[in-house]
Coordinates of C-alpha atoms in Angstrom, one line a residue:
X4 CA 41.7 -3.5 -12.9
X5 CA 38.2 -2.6 -12.1
X6 CA 36.0 -5.3 -10.8
X7 CA 33.0 -5.6 -13.4
X8 CA 29.5 -7.3 -13.8
X9 CA 29.6 -7.5 -16.9
X10 CA 26.4 -7.1 -18.9
X11 CA 23.4 -8.1 -17.0
X12 CA 19.9 -8.8 -18.9
X13 CA 18.5 -6.2 -16.4
X14 CA 20.7 -3.5 -17.3
X15 CA 20.2 -3.8 -20.8
X16 CA 16.2 -4.5 -20.7
X17 CA 14.3 -1.8 -22.9
X18 CA 12.5 0.0 -19.9
X19 CA 15.9 0.3 -17.9
X20 CA 17.7 1.6 -21.2
X21 CA 14.9 4.2 -21.8
X22 CA 15.3 5.4 -18.1
X23 CA 19.0 5.5 -18.3
X24 CA 18.7 7.4 -21.5
X25 CA 16.8 10.0 -20.2
X26 CA 19.0 10.9 -17.6
X27 CA 22.0 10.6 -19.4
X28 CA 21.3 13.0 -21.9
X29 CA 20.1 15.5 -19.0
X30 CA 23.6 15.0 -17.1
X31 CA 26.2 12.9 -19.2
X32 CA 27.0 9.1 -19.0
X33 CA 28.6 9.6 -15.2
X34 CA 25.4 11.0 -13.7
X35 CA 23.7 8.2 -12.9
X36 CA 24.6 4.1 -11.3
X37 CA 23.0 1.1 -10.4
X38 CA 23.1 0.7 -6.5
X39 CA 22.8 -1.4 -3.7
X40 CA 20.7 -4.5 -3.5
X41 CA 21.0 -5.1 -7.0
X42 CA 24.7 -4.5 -7.3
X43 CA 25.0 -6.8 -4.3
X44 CA 23.5 -9.6 -5.7
X45 CA 24.5 -9.8 -8.9
X46 CA 28.3 -9.7 -7.9
X47 CA 27.5 -12.8 -5.2
X48 CA 25.4 -14.8 -7.7
X49 CA 21.9 -13.9 -6.0
X50 CA 18.4 -13.2 -7.8
X51 CA 18.4 -9.4 -8.5
X52 CA 14.8 -8.7 -8.0
X53 CA 14.6 -5.0 -7.7
X54 CA 16.8 -2.6 -9.2
X55 CA 17.5 1.2 -7.8
X56 CA 19.4 3.8 -9.3
X57 CA 21.3 6.8 -7.8
X58 CA 22.2 9.8 -9.7
X59 CA 24.3 13.3 -9.0
X60 CA 21.0 14.8 -10.2
X61 CA 18.5 16.5 -8.4
X62 CA 15.3 15.8 -8.0
X63 CA 14.1 18.4 -9.8
X64 CA 16.5 17.7 -12.8
X65 CA 15.3 14.1 -12.6
X66 CA 11.9 14.8 -13.0
X67 CA 12.4 17.0 -16.2
X68 CA 14.8 14.3 -17.7
X69 CA 12.1 11.8 -17.5
X70 CA 9.6 13.9 -18.4
X71 CA 11.3 15.0 -21.3
X72 CA 11.7 11.7 -22.5
X73 CA 8.1 11.2 -22.0
X74 CA 8.5 8.9 -19.0
X75 CA 6.3 9.2 -16.2
X76 CA 7.9 10.6 -12.8
X77 CA 6.5 9.9 -9.8
X78 CA 7.6 12.1 -6.6
X79 CA 7.6 9.1 -3.9
X80 CA 10.1 10.5 -1.3
X81 CA 11.0 13.8 -2.8
X82 CA 12.0 15.5 0.6
X83 CA 15.1 12.6 0.6
X84 CA 15.3 13.0 -3.2
X85 CA 13.6 9.6 -4.9
X86 CA 11.9 9.8 -7.7
X87 CA 10.1 6.9 -9.4
X88 CA 10.4 6.5 -12.9
X89 CA 7.9 4.4 -14.8
X90 CA 9.2 2.7 -17.9
X91 CA 7.5 -0.2 -19.7
X92 CA 5.1 -0.5 -17.0
X93 CA 7.8 -1.1 -14.4
X94 CA 9.0 1.1 -11.6
X95 CA 12.6 2.2 -10.9
X96 CA 13.5 4.3 -8.1
X97 CA 16.0 6.9 -8.5
X98 CA 17.9 8.9 -5.4
X99 CA 19.7 11.9 -5.6
X100 CA 23.1 11.4 -3.8
X101 CA 22.9 12.4 -0.4
X102 CA 24.6 13.8 2.9
X103 CA 22.8 13.5 6.3
X104 CA 22.3 16.8 7.8
X105 CA 20.9 15.6 11.1
X106 CA 19.3 12.3 12.5
X107 CA 17.6 11.3 15.3
X108 CA 17.6 7.8 15.2
X109 CA 14.1 7.6 13.0
X110 CA 14.4 9.8 10.1
X111 CA 17.1 12.4 8.7
X112 CA 17.2 15.5 7.0
X113 CA 19.3 15.6 4.1
X114 CA 21.3 17.6 1.4
X115 CA 21.9 16.6 -1.9
X116 CA 25.5 16.2 -3.3
X117 CA 27.2 15.5 -6.5
X118 CA 30.2 13.3 -4.2
X119 CA 29.5 9.4 -4.8
X120 CA 32.0 8.8 -1.8
X121 CA 29.8 11.2 0.8
X122 CA 26.7 9.3 -0.2
X123 CA 28.4 6.0 0.2
X124 CA 29.4 7.0 3.6
X125 CA 25.9 7.7 4.8
X126 CA 24.6 4.1 4.1
X127 CA 24.5 1.3 6.3
X128 CA 26.5 -2.0 5.7
X129 CA 29.5 -1.8 3.4
X130 CA 28.0 -4.8 1.0
X131 CA 25.1 -2.1 0.3
X132 CA 27.5 1.1 -0.5
X133 CA 28.4 -0.4 -4.2
X134 CA 27.4 1.3 -7.2
X135 CA 27.8 -0.3 -10.8
X136 CA 27.8 2.0 -13.9
X137 CA 25.9 0.9 -17.3
X138 CA 28.8 -1.0 -18.2
X139 CA 28.8 -3.0 -15.3
X140 CA 32.1 -1.5 -13.6
X141 CA 31.6 -1.8 -10.0
X142 CA 32.4 1.4 -8.0
X143 CA 33.5 0.7 -4.0
X144 CA 33.9 4.2 -2.3
X145 CA 34.3 2.2 0.9
X146 CA 37.1 0.3 0.0
X147 CA 36.3 -3.3 1.0
X148 CA 32.3 -3.4 -0.1
X149 CA 33.3 -5.7 -2.5
X150 CA 35.2 -8.0 -0.2
X151 CA 32.6 -8.1 2.8
X152 CA 29.8 -9.0 0.1
X153 CA 32.0 -12.3 -1.0
X154 CA 32.7 -13.1 2.6
X155 CA 29.3 -12.9 3.9
X156 CA 30.6 -10.0 6.3
X157 CA 27.7 -7.8 7.4
X158 CA 29.8 -4.6 8.6
X159 CA 28.6 -1.0 9.4
X160 CA 30.2 1.8 7.1
X161 CA 32.5 3.8 9.5
X162 CA 31.5 3.6 13.1
X163 CA 28.8 1.2 14.0
X164 CA 27.5 3.3 17.1
X165 CA 27.2 6.1 15.1
X166 CA 25.4 4.4 12.0
X167 CA 22.9 2.8 14.7
X168 CA 22.0 6.4 16.5
X169 CA 21.4 8.0 13.1
X170 CA 18.4 5.3 12.2
X171 CA 17.7 2.7 15.1
X172 CA 16.0 0.2 12.5
X173 CA 19.6 -0.5 11.7
X174 CA 19.5 -2.8 14.3
X175 CA 17.1 -5.1 13.0
X176 CA 18.6 -4.4 9.5
X177 CA 21.7 -6.1 10.8
X178 CA 20.3 -9.2 12.0
X179 CA 18.2 -9.5 8.7
X180 CA 21.3 -8.9 6.7
X181 CA 23.0 -11.5 8.6
X182 CA 20.0 -14.3 8.1
X183 CA 20.0 -13.7 4.2
X184 CA 23.7 -12.8 3.5
X185 CA 26.0 -13.4 6.7
X186 CA 28.6 -16.1 6.7
X187 CA 31.1 -17.1 9.7
X188 CA 31.4 -15.3 13.1
X189 CA 29.2 -11.9 13.4
X190 CA 31.6 -8.5 13.5
X191 CA 32.1 -7.8 17.0
X192 CA 31.7 -4.2 16.8
X193 CA 28.2 -3.9 14.8
X194 CA 26.9 -6.4 17.4
X195 CA 28.3 -4.6 20.4
X196 CA 26.5 -1.6 18.8
X197 CA 23.2 -3.2 18.7
X198 CA 23.1 -5.0 21.8
X199 CA 24.2 -1.6 23.5
X200 CA 21.2 0.4 21.8
X201 CA 18.7 -2.2 21.8
X202 CA 16.3 -0.4 24.0
X203 CA 15.7 2.4 21.3
X204 CA 14.1 -0.1 18.8
X205 CA 10.7 1.1 21.3
X206 CA 11.3 4.7 19.8
X207 CA 10.7 3.2 16.3
X208 CA 7.2 3.3 14.7
X209 CA 5.4 -0.3 14.5
X210 CA 5.1 -0.3 10.9
X211 CA 8.8 -0.4 10.2
X212 CA 9.5 -2.7 13.0
X213 CA 7.1 -5.1 11.7
X214 CA 8.2 -5.0 8.0
X215 CA 11.9 -5.3 9.0
X216 CA 10.7 -8.5 11.4
X217 CA 9.0 -10.1 8.3
X218 CA 11.9 -9.3 6.0
X219 CA 14.5 -11.1 8.3
X220 CA 11.9 -14.1 8.9
X221 CA 11.5 -14.4 5.1
X222 CA 15.1 -15.7 5.0
X223 CA 15.7 -19.2 3.6
X224 CA 17.3 -20.0 7.2
X225 CA 17.3 -17.5 9.8
X226 CA 17.9 -19.5 13.0
X227 CA 21.4 -18.5 13.5
X228 CA 20.5 -14.7 13.3
X229 CA 17.4 -15.3 15.6
X230 CA 19.2 -17.2 18.2
X231 CA 22.3 -14.3 17.9
X232 CA 19.1 -11.9 18.4
X233 CA 17.8 -13.4 21.4
X234 CA 21.1 -13.6 23.1
X235 CA 22.1 -10.2 22.7
X236 CA 18.6 -9.0 24.0
X237 CA 17.2 -7.5 20.7
X238 CA 14.1 -10.5 19.9
X239 CA 13.1 -9.6 23.4
X240 CA 12.7 -6.0 22.8
X241 CA 10.4 -6.8 19.7
X242 CA 8.2 -9.9 20.8
X243 CA 6.5 -10.7 24.2
X244 CA 7.6 -13.1 26.6
X245 CA 8.2 -16.1 26.9
X246 CA 10.0 -16.4 23.1
X247 CA 9.7 -20.0 21.5
X248 CA 13.0 -20.6 20.1
X249 CA 12.5 -24.3 20.2
X250 CA 9.2 -24.3 18.1
X251 CA 11.0 -21.5 16.0
X252 CA 14.0 -23.7 15.0
X253 CA 11.7 -26.6 14.8
X254 CA 9.6 -25.0 11.9
X255 CA 12.6 -23.6 10.1
X256 CA 14.0 -27.0 10.1
X257 CA 10.8 -28.5 8.8
X258 CA 10.7 -25.7 5.9
X259 CA 14.4 -26.3 5.0
X260 CA 14.1 -30.0 5.0
X261 CA 10.8 -30.6 3.4
X262 CA 11.7 -27.6 0.7
X263 CA 8.3 -25.7 2.0
X264 CA 8.4 -22.4 0.9
X265 CA 9.6 -19.9 3.6
X266 CA 6.4 -18.4 5.5
X267 CA 7.6 -15.6 7.8
X268 CA 4.1 -15.0 9.6
X269 CA 3.8 -18.7 10.5
X270 CA 7.2 -18.2 11.5
X271 CA 6.5 -15.2 13.5
X272 CA 3.6 -17.0 15.1
X273 CA 6.1 -20.1 16.5
X274 CA 7.9 -17.2 17.9
X275 CA 5.1 -16.4 20.0
X276 CA 3.8 -17.8 23.3
X277 CA 0.8 -20.0 23.6
X278 CA -1.8 -17.2 24.3
X279 CA -4.0 -16.2 21.8
X280 CA -5.1 -12.8 23.2
X281 CA -1.5 -11.6 23.9
X282 CA -0.9 -12.9 20.2
X283 CA -3.5 -10.7 18.9
X284 CA -2.6 -7.7 21.2
X285 CA 1.1 -7.8 19.7
X286 CA 0.1 -8.2 16.2
X287 CA -2.2 -4.9 16.7
X288 CA 0.6 -3.3 18.7
X289 CA 3.0 -4.0 15.3
X290 CA 0.5 -3.0 13.3
X291 CA 0.1 -6.4 11.4
X292 CA -2.6 -6.5 8.6
X293 CA -6.0 -7.7 9.4
X294 CA -5.2 -11.2 7.8
X295 CA -1.9 -11.8 9.2
X296 CA -3.0 -10.8 12.7
X297 CA -6.3 -13.3 12.5
X298 CA -4.1 -16.0 11.0
X299 CA -1.7 -15.8 13.8
X300 CA -4.2 -16.2 16.3
X301 CA -5.9 -18.9 14.3
X302 CA -2.4 -20.8 14.5
X303 CA -2.0 -20.6 18.2
X304 CA -5.5 -22.0 19.1
X305 CA -5.2 -25.1 21.7
X306 CA -7.8 -27.0 20.4
X307 CA -8.3 -29.3 18.4
X308 CA -4.8 -31.2 19.1
X309 CA -2.9 -32.3 16.2
X310 CA -1.2 -35.7 16.0
X311 CA 1.2 -37.3 13.9
X312 CA -1.0 -40.4 13.9
X313 CA -4.5 -38.9 13.1
X314 CA -6.4 -41.1 10.2
X315 CA -7.4 -39.7 6.9
X316 CA -10.8 -39.5 8.4
X317 CA -10.0 -37.3 11.5
X318 CA -7.7 -35.0 9.0
X319 CA -10.5 -34.5 6.8
X320 CA -12.8 -33.7 9.8
X321 CA -10.1 -31.1 10.9
X322 CA -9.9 -29.5 7.5
X323 CA -13.4 -29.3 6.9
X324 CA -13.9 -27.2 10.6
X325 CA -10.8 -25.0 10.1
X326 CA -10.0 -24.5 6.4
X327 CA -7.1 -25.3 4.6
X328 CA -4.8 -22.4 5.4
X329 CA -5.7 -22.6 9.1
X330 CA -5.4 -26.4 9.2
X331 CA -1.8 -26.6 6.9
X332 CA -0.4 -23.6 10.0
X333 CA -1.5 -26.0 12.9
X334 CA -0.2 -29.0 11.3
X335 CA 3.3 -27.8 10.5
X336 CA 3.6 -26.1 13.9
X337 CA 2.5 -29.5 15.5
X338 CA 5.2 -31.0 13.4
X339 CA 7.5 -28.1 14.9
X340 CA 7.3 -29.4 18.3
X341 CA 7.4 -33.4 17.4
X342 CA 10.6 -35.8 16.8
X343 CA 10.8 -35.1 13.4
X344 CA 13.1 -38.2 11.9
X345 CA 10.4 -40.5 13.1
X346 CA 7.5 -39.0 12.4
X347 CA 8.2 -37.2 9.0
X348 CA 6.4 -39.4 6.7
X349 CA 3.0 -38.8 9.1
X350 CA 3.2 -35.4 9.0
X351 CA 4.1 -35.1 5.4
X352 CA 1.0 -37.4 4.5
X353 CA -1.1 -35.0 6.7
X354 CA -0.2 -31.9 4.9
X355 CA -0.1 -33.6 1.7
X356 CA -3.6 -35.0 2.3
X357 CA -4.8 -31.2 3.6
X358 CA -3.5 -29.7 0.3
X359 CA -5.2 -32.2 -1.9
X360 CA -8.1 -32.5 -0.5
X361 CA -11.3 -29.9 -1.3
X362 CA -14.0 -30.2 1.0
X363 CA -17.2 -30.8 -0.2
X364 CA -20.4 -28.6 0.2
X365 CA -22.6 -29.7 3.3
X366 CA -25.8 -30.6 0.7
X367 CA -28.8 -29.3 2.8
X368 CA -30.1 -25.5 3.0
X369 CA -32.5 -24.2 5.6
X370 CA -35.3 -24.6 2.8
X371 CA -34.6 -28.3 2.8
X372 CA -35.2 -28.3 6.6
X373 CA -38.3 -25.9 6.4
X374 CA -39.6 -28.5 3.6
X375 CA -39.1 -31.3 6.2
X376 CA -41.6 -29.4 8.8
X377 CA -39.4 -27.2 10.5
X378 CA -41.0 -23.8 11.4
X379 CA -38.8 -20.9 10.1
X380 CA -36.7 -19.3 13.2
X381 CA -34.0 -20.8 15.6
X382 CA -34.9 -24.4 15.2
X383 CA -33.6 -24.5 11.6
X384 CA -30.2 -23.5 12.7
X385 CA -30.2 -26.0 15.1
X386 CA -31.2 -29.1 13.0
X387 CA -29.2 -28.1 10.2
X388 CA -26.1 -28.1 12.8
X389 CA -27.5 -31.6 14.0
X390 CA -27.5 -33.3 10.4
X391 CA -24.2 -31.8 9.6
X392 CA -22.4 -33.3 12.6
X393 CA -24.3 -36.5 11.7
X394 CA -22.9 -36.0 7.7
X395 CA -19.2 -35.0 9.1
X396 CA -19.1 -38.2 11.5
X397 CA -19.9 -39.9 8.6
X398 CA -17.1 -38.6 6.6
X399 CA -19.0 -36.6 4.4
X400 CA -21.4 -39.0 3.1
X401 CA -21.9 -38.5 -0.5
X402 CA -25.5 -39.8 -0.2
X403 CA -28.3 -37.2 -0.8
X404 CA -31.0 -39.7 0.0
X405 CA -29.3 -40.8 3.5
X406 CA -28.7 -37.3 4.1
X407 CA -32.7 -36.3 3.7
X408 CA -33.5 -39.1 5.7
X409 CA -31.4 -38.1 8.7
X410 CA -33.0 -34.7 8.3
X411 CA -36.4 -36.2 8.5
X412 CA -35.7 -38.3 11.6
X413 CA -34.2 -35.0 13.0
X414 CA -37.0 -33.2 12.4
X415 CA -39.6 -35.5 13.7
X416 CA -37.6 -35.8 17.0
X417 CA -37.8 -31.9 17.5
X418 CA -40.4 -30.5 19.8
X419 CA -41.7 -27.2 18.0

């Protein structure tokens, strides 16, 4: 008896139905199936975020079928057989069944096929080589993808070393899928292939590596997968030494135990050495966004030092100087290094205060300083900074009159 997913809402939603109707009108009911992550996740009870389709139609036939149904067709990866359909404002990737003609570890030359088993044989892991028809019937061409998905076995399709040589990014994908879906001991043959060919990671584009690394770190609890990466020497091929596994494990424990949202960028910062210059160089080498590069560098700043016993007044002062994002990042990294059981209430309270307190605006401007008798020029900024320091030291005093009096006092003491 065939396995079935049953009818899921994402299968029958009007935008999806419109796309399926268009393709079936061109190639019949058997020409299109759901593929990969949507089938895998539905099978094991995980949320389905993206739904991809595989088809025996060529990209040209897919485009014609969509246009005939008055749906938008975008040639997002036409050389690899991928057309994106847009229906109801939602995108759906449709990829023609393929077989590899040539690979060099970074890219593949493909030919199109109508053979579902041939398409399955070129995929990376057995749990990703699953297809489902419109009525929910599951197809498992490699024979054990269903069992592997349910058991949490991350197993390459076919011979592991060959799969890795076809695309060296699969080394990182192996650990990413372990972090997200793995259970029990890792597949020995898969791990051996990744360890043997780890040096080839350097041949990959920085963008592909960084995307895969951040996806791995976004798993709910990637500690075991990252530790295995380190033991296999794979992590050292990606990150600069010394890798701080202790802080990373501490941060992941904090996020898991305290039900914080997983934060792959901060987890990446936790793994890096306490060297802002090296962190910036690494971020630029991996082509991280400017925002992520700056965030990592700020999170690794050695000053000011965070302690669990800081008073609310000290916390507010740090928040004002650092801003909420940097403050939260620095606090979590400090907490990751601390004795969590004994100090959890303090760290939790610190972060809660940081999330609940809105820094007030400094009540003076340069015009106020000039009105107090300070001539235009560098002295204006100097006076403002001195009064602002007084205002901060007085815990952001909400007394305009006292602040003006302090301004007058500072202005009178300046030599112009």
